[in-house]
mmCIF file of C-alpha atoms and ligand atoms in Angstrom:
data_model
loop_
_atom_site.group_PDB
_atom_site.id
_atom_site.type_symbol
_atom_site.label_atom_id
_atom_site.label_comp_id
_atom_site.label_asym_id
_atom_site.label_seq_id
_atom_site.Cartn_x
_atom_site.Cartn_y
_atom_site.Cartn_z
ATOM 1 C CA UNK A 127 -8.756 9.172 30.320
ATOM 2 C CA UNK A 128 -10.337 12.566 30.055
ATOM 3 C CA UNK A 129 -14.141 12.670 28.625
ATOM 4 C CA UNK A 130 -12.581 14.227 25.503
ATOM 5 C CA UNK A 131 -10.071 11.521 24.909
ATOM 6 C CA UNK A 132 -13.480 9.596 25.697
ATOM 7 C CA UNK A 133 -15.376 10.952 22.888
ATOM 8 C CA UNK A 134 -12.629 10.722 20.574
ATOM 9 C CA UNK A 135 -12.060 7.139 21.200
ATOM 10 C CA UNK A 136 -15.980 6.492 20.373
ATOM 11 C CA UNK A 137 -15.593 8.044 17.162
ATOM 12 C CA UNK A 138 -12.364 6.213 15.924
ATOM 13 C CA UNK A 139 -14.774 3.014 17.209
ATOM 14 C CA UNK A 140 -17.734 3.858 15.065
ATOM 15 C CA UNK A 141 -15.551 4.447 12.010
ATOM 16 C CA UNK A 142 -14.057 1.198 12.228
ATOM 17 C CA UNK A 143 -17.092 -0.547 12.873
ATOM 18 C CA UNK A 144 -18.609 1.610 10.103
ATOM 19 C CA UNK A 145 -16.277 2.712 7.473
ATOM 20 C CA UNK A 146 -17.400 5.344 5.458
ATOM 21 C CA UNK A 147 -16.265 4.891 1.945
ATOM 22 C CA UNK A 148 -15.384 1.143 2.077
ATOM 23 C CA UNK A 149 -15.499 -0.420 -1.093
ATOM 24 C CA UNK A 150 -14.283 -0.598 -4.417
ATOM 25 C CA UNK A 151 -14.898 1.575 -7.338
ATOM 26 C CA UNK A 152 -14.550 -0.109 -10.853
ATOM 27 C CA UNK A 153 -12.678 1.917 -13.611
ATOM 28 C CA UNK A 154 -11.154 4.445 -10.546
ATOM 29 C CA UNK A 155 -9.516 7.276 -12.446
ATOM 30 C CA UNK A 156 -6.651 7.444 -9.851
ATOM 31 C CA UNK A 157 -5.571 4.167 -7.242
ATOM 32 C CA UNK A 158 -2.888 2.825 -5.230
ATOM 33 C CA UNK A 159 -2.160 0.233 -2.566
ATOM 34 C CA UNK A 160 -0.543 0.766 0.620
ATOM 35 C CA UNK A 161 0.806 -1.409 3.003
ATOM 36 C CA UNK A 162 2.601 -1.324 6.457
ATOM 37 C CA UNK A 163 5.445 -3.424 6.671
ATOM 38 C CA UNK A 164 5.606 -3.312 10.388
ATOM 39 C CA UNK A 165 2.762 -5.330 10.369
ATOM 40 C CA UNK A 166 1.500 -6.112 6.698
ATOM 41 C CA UNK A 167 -1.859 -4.219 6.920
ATOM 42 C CA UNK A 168 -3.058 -2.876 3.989
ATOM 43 C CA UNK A 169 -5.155 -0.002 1.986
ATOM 44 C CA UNK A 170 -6.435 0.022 -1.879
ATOM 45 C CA UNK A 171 -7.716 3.495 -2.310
ATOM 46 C CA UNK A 172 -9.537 4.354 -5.213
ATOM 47 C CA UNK A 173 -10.854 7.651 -6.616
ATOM 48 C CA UNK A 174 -13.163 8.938 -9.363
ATOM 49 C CA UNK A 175 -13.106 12.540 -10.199
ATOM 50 C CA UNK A 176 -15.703 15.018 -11.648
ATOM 51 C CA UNK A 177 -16.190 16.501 -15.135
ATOM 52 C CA UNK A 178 -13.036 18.818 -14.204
ATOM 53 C CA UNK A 179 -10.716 16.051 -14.334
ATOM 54 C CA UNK A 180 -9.511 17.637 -10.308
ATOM 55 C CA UNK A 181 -12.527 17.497 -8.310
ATOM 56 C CA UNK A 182 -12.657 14.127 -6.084
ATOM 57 C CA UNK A 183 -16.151 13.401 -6.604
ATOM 58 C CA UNK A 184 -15.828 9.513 -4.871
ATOM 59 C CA UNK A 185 -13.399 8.279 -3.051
ATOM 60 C CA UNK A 186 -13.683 4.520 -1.553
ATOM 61 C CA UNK A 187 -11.389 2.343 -0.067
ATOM 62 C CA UNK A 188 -10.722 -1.214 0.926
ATOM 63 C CA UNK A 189 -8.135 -3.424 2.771
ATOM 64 C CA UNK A 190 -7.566 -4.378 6.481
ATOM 65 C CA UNK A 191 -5.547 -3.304 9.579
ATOM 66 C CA UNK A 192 -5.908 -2.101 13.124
ATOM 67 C CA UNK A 193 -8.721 0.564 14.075
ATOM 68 C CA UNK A 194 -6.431 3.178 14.368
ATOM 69 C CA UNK A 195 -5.389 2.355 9.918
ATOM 70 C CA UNK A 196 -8.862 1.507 9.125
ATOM 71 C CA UNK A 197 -10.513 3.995 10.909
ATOM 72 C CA UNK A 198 -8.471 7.226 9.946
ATOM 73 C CA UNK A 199 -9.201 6.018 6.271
ATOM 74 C CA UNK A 200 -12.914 6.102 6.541
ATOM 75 C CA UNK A 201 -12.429 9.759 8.501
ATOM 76 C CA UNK A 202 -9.708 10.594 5.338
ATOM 77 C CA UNK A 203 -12.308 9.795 2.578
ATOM 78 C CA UNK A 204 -14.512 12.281 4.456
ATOM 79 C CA UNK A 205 -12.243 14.712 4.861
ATOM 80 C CA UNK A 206 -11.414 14.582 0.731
ATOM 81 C CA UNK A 207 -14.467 14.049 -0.397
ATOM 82 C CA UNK A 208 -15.327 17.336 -2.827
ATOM 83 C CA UNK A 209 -11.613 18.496 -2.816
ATOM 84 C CA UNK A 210 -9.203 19.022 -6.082
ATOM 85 C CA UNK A 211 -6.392 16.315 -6.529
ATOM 86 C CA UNK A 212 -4.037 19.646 -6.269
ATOM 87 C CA UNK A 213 -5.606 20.249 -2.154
ATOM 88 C CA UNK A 214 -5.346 17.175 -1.238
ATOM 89 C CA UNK A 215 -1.640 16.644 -2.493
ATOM 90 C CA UNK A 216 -1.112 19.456 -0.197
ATOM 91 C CA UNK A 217 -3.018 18.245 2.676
ATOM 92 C CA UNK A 218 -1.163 18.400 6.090
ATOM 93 C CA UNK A 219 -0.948 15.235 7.641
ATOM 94 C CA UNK A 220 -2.036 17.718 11.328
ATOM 95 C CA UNK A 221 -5.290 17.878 9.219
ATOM 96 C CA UNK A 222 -6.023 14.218 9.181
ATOM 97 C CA UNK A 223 -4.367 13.998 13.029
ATOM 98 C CA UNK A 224 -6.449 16.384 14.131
ATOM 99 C CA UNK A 225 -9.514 14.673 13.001
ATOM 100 C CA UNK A 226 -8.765 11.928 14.561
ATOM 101 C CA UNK A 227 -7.516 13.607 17.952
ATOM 102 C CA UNK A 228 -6.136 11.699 20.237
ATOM 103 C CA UNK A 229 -2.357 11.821 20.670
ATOM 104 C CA UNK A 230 -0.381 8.716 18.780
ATOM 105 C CA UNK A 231 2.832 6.777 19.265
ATOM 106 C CA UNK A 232 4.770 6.811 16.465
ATOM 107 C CA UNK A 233 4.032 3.126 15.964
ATOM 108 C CA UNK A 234 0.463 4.230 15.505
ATOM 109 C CA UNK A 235 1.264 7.516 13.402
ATOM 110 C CA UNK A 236 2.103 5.072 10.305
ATOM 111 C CA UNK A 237 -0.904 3.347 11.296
ATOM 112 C CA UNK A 238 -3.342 6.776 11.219
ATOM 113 C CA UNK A 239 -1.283 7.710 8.136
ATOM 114 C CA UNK A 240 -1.126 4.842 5.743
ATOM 115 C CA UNK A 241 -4.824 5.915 3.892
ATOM 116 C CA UNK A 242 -3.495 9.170 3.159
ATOM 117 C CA UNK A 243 0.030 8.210 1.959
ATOM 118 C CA UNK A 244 -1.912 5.860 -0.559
ATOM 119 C CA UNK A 245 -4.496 8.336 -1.114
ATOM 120 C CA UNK A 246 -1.195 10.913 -2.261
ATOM 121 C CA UNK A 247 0.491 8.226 -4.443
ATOM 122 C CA UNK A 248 -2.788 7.465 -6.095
ATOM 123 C CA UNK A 249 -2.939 11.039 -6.853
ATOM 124 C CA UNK A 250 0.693 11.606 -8.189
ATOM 125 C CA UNK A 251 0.088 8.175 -10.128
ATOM 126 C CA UNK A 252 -2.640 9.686 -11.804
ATOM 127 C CA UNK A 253 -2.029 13.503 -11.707
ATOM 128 C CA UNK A 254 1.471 14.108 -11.022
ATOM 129 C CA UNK A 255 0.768 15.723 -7.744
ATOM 130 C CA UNK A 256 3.738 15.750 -5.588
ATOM 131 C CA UNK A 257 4.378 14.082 -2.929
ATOM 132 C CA UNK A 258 5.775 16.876 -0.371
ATOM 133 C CA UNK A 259 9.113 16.478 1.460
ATOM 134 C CA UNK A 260 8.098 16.201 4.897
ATOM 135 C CA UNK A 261 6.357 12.672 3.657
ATOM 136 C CA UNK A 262 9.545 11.443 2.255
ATOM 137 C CA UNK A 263 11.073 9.395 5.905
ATOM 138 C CA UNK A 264 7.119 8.429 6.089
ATOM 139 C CA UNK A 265 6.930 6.968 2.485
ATOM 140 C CA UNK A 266 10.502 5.387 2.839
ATOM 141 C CA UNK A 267 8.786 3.187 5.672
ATOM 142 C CA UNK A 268 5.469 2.538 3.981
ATOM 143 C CA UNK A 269 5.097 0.241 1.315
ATOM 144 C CA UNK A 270 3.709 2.026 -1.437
ATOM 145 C CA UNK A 271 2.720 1.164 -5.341
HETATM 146 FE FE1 LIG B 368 -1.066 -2.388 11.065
HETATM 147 FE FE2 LIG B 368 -1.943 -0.405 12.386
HETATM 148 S S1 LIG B 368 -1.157 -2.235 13.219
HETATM 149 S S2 LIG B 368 -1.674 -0.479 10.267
#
């Protein structure tokens, strides 16, 4: 493993073992629940926005899974943190995977990818954001409400 892949590895570690954002946030503007069905883990994202009505001002989350799930949530609420619902509907998913850096099986895609197909449904729940084509295979396999 290169020093890189090194570094990247310690950061996925620390985010697991200290999740940024965990938690629950009572009367949430916008929130949905995500699960894996390849394995049953599972995300509650919830999100409060500013006096604009777009602006995520909080975003927390809570559930359990693997590292890789758990982990890419905590960098995702980071990562959205300040953003409008209409940004973050648009988000790449190479955004998130970038953050998070080391290559993925696609096994652990869904994994690295479940906080931020919640995060979108919470969003279109609550905003009508769409949810773009490129998800659609990825929210067929996640279980989403
Ligand atoms: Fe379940 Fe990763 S093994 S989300």
């Amino acid at each position: 493993m290169s020093e890189f892949d090194q570094m990247y590895r310690e950061v996925i570690l620390d985010h697991y073992k200290n999740p940024r954002g965990h938690g629950l946030l009572e009367g949430a503007d916008a929130e949905a629940e995500g699960q894996n069905p390849l394995c049953g883990d599972e995300v509650s994202i919830y999100v409060a926005f500013g006096e604009d009505g777009e602006t995520i001002d909080e975003v927390k989350f809570s559930g359990r899974g693997c590292a890789i799930s758990q982990a890419a949530t905590s960098m995702l609420t980071e990562l959205v943190q300040g953003r409008t619902a209409t940004e973050v509907a648009g988000l790449s998913r190479d955004e998130l995977l970038d953050e998070i850096g080391i290559p993925l099986t696609p096994v652990r895609l869904k994994c690295a990818l479940l906080g931020l197909s919640t995060l979108k449904l919470a969003l279109h729940k609550a905003k009508g954001t769409s949810l773009p084509q490129e998800w659609a295979g990825m929210a067929d396999d996640l279980d989403l409400k």
